[in-house]
mmCIF file of C-alpha atoms in Angstrom:
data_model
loop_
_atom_site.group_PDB
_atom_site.id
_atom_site.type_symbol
_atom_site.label_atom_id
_atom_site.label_comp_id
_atom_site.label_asym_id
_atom_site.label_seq_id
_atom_site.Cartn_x
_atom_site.Cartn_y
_atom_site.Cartn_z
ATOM 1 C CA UNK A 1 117.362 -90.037 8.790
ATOM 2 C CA UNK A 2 113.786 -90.736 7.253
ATOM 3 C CA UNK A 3 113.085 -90.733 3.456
ATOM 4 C CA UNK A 4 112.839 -92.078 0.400
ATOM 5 C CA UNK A 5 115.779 -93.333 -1.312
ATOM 6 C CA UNK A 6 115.790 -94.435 -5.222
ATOM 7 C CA UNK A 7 118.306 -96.196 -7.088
ATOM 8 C CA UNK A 8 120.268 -96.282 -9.497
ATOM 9 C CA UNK A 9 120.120 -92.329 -10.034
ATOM 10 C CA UNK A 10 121.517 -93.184 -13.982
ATOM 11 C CA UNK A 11 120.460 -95.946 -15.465
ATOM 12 C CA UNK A 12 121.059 -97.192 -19.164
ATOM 13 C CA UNK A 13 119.339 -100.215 -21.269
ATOM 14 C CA UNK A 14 119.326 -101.253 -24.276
ATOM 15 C CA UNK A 15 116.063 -101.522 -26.566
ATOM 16 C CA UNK A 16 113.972 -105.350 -25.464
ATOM 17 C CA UNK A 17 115.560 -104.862 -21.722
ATOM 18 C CA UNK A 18 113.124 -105.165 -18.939
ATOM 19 C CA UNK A 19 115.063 -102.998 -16.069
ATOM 20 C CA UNK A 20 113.943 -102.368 -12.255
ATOM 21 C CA UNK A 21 114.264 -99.424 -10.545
ATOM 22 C CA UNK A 22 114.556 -99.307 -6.546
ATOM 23 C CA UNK A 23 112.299 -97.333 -4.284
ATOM 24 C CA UNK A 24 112.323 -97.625 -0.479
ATOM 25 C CA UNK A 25 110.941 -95.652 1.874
ATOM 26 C CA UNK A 26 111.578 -95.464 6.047
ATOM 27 C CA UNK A 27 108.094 -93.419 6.602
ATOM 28 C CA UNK A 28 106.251 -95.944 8.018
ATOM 29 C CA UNK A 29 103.736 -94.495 4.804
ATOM 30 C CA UNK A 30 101.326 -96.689 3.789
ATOM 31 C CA UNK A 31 100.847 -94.746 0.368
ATOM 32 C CA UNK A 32 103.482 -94.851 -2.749
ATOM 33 C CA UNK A 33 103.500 -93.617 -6.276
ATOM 34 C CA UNK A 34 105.608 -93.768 -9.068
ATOM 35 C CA UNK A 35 105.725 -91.325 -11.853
ATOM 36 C CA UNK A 36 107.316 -90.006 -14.982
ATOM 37 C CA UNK A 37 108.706 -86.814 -16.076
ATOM 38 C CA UNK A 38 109.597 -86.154 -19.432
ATOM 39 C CA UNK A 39 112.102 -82.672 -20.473
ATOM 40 C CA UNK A 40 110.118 -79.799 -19.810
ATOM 41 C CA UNK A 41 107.325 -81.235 -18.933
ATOM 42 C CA UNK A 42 104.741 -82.694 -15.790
ATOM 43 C CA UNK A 43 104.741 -85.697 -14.043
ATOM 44 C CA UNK A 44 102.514 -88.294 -15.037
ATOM 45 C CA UNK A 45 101.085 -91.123 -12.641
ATOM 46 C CA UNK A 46 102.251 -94.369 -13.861
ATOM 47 C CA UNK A 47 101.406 -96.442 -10.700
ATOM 48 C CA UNK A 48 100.490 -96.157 -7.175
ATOM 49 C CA UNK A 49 99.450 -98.298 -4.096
ATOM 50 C CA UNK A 50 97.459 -97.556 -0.877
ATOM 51 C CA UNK A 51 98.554 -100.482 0.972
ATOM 52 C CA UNK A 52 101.111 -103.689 1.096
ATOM 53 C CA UNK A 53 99.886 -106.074 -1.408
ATOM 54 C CA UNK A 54 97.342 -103.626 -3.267
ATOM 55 C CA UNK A 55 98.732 -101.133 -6.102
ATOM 56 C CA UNK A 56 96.386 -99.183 -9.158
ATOM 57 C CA UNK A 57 97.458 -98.230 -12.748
ATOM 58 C CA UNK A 58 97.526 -94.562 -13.325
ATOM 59 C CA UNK A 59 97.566 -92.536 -16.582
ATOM 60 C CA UNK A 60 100.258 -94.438 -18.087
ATOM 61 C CA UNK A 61 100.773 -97.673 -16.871
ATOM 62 C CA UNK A 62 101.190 -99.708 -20.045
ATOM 63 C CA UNK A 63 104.419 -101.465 -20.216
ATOM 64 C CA UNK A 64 105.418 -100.669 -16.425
ATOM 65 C CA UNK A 65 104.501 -102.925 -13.896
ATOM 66 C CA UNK A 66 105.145 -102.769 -9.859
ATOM 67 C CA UNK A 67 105.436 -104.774 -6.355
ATOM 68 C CA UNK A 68 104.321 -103.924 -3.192
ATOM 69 C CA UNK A 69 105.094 -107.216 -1.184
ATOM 70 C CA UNK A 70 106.730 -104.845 1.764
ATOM 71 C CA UNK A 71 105.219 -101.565 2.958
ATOM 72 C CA UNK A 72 108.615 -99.885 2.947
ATOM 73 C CA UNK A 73 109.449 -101.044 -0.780
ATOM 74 C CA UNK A 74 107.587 -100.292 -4.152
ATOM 75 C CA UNK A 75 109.703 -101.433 -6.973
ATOM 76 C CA UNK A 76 109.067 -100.540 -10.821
ATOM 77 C CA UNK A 77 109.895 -102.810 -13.471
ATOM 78 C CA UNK A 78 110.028 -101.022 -17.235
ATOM 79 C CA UNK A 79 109.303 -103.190 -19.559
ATOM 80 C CA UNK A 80 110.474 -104.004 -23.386
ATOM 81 C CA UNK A 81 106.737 -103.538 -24.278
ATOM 82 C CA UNK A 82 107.292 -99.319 -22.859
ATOM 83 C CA UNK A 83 107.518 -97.884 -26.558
ATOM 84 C CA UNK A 84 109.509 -94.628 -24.908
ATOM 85 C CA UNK A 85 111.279 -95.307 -21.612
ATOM 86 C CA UNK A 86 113.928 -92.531 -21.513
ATOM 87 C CA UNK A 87 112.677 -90.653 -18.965
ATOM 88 C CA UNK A 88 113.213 -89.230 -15.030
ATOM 89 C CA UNK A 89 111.446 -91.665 -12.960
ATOM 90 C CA UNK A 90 110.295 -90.196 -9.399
ATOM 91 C CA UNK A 91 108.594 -92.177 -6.624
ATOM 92 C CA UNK A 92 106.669 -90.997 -3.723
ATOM 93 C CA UNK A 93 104.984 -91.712 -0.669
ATOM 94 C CA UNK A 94 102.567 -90.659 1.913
ATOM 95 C CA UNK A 95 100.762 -91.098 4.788
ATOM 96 C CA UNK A 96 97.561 -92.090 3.119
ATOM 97 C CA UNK A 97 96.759 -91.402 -0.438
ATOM 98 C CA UNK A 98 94.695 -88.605 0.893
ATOM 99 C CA UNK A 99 95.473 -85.283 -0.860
ATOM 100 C CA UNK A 100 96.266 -83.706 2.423
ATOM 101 C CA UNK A 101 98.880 -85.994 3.294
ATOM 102 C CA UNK A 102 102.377 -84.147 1.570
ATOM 103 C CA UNK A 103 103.591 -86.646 -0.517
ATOM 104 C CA UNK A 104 107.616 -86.698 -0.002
ATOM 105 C CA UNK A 105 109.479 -87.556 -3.572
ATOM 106 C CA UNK A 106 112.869 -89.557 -3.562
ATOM 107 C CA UNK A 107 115.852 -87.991 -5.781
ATOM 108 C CA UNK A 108 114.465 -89.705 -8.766
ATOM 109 C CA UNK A 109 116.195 -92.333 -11.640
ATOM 110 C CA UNK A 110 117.118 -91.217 -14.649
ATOM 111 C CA UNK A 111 116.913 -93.843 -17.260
ATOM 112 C CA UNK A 112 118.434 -93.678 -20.569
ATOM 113 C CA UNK A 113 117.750 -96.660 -23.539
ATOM 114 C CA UNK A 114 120.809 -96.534 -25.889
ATOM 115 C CA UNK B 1 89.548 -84.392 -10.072
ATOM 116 C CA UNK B 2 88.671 -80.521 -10.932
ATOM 117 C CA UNK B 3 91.934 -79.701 -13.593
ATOM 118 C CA UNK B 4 93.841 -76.709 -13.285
ATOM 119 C CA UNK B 5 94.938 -74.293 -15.612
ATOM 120 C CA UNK B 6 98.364 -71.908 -14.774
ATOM 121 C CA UNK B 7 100.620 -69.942 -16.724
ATOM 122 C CA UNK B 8 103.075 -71.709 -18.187
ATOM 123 C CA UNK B 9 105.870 -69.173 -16.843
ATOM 124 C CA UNK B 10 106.893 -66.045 -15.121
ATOM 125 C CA UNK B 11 109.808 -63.683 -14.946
ATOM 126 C CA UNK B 12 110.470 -61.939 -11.473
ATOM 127 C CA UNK B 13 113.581 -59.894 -10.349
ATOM 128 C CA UNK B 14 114.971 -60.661 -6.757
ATOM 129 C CA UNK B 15 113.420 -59.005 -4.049
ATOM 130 C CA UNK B 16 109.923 -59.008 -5.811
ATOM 131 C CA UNK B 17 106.686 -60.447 -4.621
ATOM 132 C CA UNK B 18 105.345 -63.229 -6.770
ATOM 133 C CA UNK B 19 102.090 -64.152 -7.129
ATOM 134 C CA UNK B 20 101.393 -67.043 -8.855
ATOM 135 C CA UNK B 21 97.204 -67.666 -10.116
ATOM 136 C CA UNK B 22 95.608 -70.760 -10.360
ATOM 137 C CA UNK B 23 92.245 -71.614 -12.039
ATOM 138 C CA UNK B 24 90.060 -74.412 -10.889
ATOM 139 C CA UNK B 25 86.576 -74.020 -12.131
ATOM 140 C CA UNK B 26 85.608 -77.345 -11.219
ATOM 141 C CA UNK B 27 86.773 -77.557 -7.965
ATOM 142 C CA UNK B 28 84.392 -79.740 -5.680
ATOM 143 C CA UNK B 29 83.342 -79.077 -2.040
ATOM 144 C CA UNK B 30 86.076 -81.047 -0.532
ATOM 145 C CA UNK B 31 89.053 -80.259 -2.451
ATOM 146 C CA UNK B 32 91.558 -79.246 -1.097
ATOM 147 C CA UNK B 33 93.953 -76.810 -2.685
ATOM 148 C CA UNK B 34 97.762 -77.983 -2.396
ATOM 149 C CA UNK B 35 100.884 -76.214 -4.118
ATOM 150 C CA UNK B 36 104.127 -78.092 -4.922
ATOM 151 C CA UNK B 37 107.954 -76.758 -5.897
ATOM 152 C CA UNK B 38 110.233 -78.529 -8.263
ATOM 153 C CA UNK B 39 114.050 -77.491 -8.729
ATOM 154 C CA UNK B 40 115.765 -79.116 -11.855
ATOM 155 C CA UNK B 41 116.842 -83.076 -11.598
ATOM 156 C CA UNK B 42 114.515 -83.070 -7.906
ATOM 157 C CA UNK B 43 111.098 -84.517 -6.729
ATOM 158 C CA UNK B 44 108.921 -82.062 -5.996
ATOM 159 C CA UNK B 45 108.274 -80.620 -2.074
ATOM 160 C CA UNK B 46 105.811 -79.114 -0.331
ATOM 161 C CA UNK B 47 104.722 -75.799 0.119
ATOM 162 C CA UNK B 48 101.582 -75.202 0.918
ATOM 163 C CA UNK B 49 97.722 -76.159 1.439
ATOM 164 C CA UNK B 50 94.848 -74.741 1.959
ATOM 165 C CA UNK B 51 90.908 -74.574 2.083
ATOM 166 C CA UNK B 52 89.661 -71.512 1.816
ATOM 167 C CA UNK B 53 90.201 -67.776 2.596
ATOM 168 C CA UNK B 54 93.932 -66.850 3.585
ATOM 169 C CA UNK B 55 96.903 -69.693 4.562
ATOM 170 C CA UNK B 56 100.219 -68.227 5.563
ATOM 171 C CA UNK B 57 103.852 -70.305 6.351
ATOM 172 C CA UNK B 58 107.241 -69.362 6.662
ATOM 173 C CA UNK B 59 107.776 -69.465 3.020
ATOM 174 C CA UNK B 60 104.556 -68.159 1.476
ATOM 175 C CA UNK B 61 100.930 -67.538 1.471
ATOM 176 C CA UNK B 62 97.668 -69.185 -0.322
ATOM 177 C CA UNK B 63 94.795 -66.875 -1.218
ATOM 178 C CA UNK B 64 91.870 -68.607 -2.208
ATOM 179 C CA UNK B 65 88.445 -66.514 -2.639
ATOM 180 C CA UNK B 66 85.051 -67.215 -1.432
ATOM 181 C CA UNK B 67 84.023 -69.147 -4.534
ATOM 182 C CA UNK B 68 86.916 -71.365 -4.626
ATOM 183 C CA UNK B 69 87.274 -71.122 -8.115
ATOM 184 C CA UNK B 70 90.751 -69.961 -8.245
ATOM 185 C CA UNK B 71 93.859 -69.961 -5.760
ATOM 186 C CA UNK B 72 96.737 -67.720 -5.765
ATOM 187 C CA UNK B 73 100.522 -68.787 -4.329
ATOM 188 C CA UNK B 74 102.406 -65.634 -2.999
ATOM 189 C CA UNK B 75 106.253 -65.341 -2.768
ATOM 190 C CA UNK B 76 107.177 -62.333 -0.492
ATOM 191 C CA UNK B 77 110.721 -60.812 -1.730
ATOM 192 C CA UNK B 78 112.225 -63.829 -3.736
ATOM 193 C CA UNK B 79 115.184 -65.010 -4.616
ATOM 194 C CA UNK B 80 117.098 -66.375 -7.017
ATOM 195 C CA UNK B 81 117.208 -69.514 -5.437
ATOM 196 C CA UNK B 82 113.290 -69.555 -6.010
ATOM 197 C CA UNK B 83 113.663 -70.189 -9.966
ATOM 198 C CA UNK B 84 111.896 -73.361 -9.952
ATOM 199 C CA UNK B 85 108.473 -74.898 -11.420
ATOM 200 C CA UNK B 86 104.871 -74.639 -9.298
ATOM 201 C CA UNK B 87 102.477 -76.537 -9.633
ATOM 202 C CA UNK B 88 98.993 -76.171 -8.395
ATOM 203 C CA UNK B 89 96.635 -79.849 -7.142
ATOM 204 C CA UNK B 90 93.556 -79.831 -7.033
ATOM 205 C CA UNK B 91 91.598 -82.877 -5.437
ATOM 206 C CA UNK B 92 90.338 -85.016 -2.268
ATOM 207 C CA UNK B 93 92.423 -88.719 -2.807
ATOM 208 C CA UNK B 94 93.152 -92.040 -4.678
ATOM 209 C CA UNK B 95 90.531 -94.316 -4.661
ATOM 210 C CA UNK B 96 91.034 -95.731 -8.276
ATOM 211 C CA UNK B 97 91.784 -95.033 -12.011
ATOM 212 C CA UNK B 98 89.235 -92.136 -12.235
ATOM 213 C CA UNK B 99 90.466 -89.871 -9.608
ATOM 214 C CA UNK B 100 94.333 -89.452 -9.581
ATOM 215 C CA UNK B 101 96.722 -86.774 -8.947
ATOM 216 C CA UNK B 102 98.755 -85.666 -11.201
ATOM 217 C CA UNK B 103 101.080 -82.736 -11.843
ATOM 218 C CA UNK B 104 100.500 -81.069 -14.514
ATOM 219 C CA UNK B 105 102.854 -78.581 -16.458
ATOM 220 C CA UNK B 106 103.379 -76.333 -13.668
ATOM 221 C CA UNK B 107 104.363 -72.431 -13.880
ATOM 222 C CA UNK B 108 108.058 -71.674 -14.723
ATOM 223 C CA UNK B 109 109.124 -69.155 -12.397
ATOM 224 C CA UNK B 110 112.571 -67.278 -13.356
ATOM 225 C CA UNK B 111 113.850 -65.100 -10.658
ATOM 226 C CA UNK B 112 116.396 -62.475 -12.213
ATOM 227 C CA UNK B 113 119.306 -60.848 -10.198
#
C-alpha cells in the first residue's frame, strides 16, 4: 500500500532533549512538509522541501530543523532551543509543491515534554 | 497568498445540507481554490478543488462566483460522521518563505443526530 507513515505516534521528552520524529513516504512525491497543530487550533508550516537535498523554513521554523538526503524520507529534529514543543506534529507530501497537487498527511506524532 | 476568512463553526442536524462560505478578497488570477477535512487526532484529506463557477464529486460541491472573491463548500444530506474541521486554501505553490500554505483555523462543523 502507498502512503505516508510517521513514527513514533506518542512521543515524550524531557525539557533540553533534541528528539527526531520519522516521516517516510512511498509516493514517489517529490514535495514534503512538516507542520504543527496545536489543541484547537490550525496547522502551521514549520518546514518543507521541493526536492532531495533542498528544504525551506516556513512560519515557524525556529528551533526545528530537517533532512532531506532521500526523496522518500524527510525527518524533523525538535530541538532544546523549541521554547513550546508539545504539540501534534503532521507531515505531508505531494506531487509537486504546486497547490493543485493534494497533499496526502501521515497519521501524525504526538509529542509530549514532561 | 490571498488569506481566508471562515466561520469558526457550524451546527447541522443529519440529513441537512451544509454549506460552508469562504472569503478570499485577495485572491489572485491563478489561485486555485482547494478545501481540506480534518477528523480529530488525523492529517487532513482532500475534498475538493476548484477554479471557478460550479465543481461537483462524489462527496460535495464547490461554488465559486464570477468574481472569485468567495467560495462556498456544499455537503448534500450529512452525517454524523461529517463532524469534522474545513478548511478553505487559497494559493498557486511554494516557491519560498513568502508564499506558503498554511491551514488556518478552519470551520468546526458539528453534525447533530
Amino acid at each position: 500500500d502507498g502512503g505516508i507513515t510517521q513514527s513514533p505516534k506518542y512521543l515524550f521528552r524531557k525539557e533540553g532533549q533534541n528528539v527526531t520524529l520519522s516521516c517516510e513516504q512511498n509516493l514517489n512525491h517529490d514535495a514534503m512538509y512538516w507542520y504543527r497543530q496545536d489543541p484547537g487550533q490550525g496547522l502551521r508550516l514549520i518546514y518543507y522541501s521541493q526536492i532531495v537535498n533542498d528544504f525551506q523554513k516556513g512560519d515557524i521554523a525556529e528551533g526545528y530543523s530537517v533532512s532531506r538526503e532521500k526523496k522518500e524520507s524527510f525527518p524533523l529534529t525538535v530541538t532544546s532551543a523549541q521554547k513550546n514543543p508539545t504539540a501534534f506534529y503532521l507531515c505531508a507530501s505531494s506531487i509537486r509543491e504546486l497547490v493543485t497537487d493534494t497533499q496526502y498527511f501521515g497519521p501524525g506524532t504526538r509529542l509530549t515534554v514532561l | 497568498l490571498a488569506k481566508t476568512t471562515q466561520p469558526i463553526s457550524m451546527d447541522s442536524y443529519e440529513g441537512q445540507e451544509v454549506n460552508i462560505t469562504c472569503s478570499h478578497n485577495n485572491i489572485a488570477t491563478n489561485d486555485y481554490i482547494t478545501w481540506y477535512q480534518q477528523f480529530p487526532s488525523q492529517g487532513p484529506r482532500f475534498i475538493i478543488q476548484g477554479y471557478k463557477t460550479k465543481v461537483t464529486n462524489e462527496v460535495a460541491s464547490l461554488f465559486i462566483p464570477a468574481d472569485r472573491k468567495s467560495s462556498t463548500l456544499s455537503l448534500p444530506r450529512v452525517s454524523l460522521s461529517d463532524t469534522a474541521v474545513y478548511y478553505c486554501l487559497v494559493g498557486v505553490y511554494f516557491r519560498d518563505a513568502g508564499n506558503m500554505l498554511t491551514f488556518g483555523g478552519g470551520t468546526r462543523l458539528m453534525v447533530k443526530p
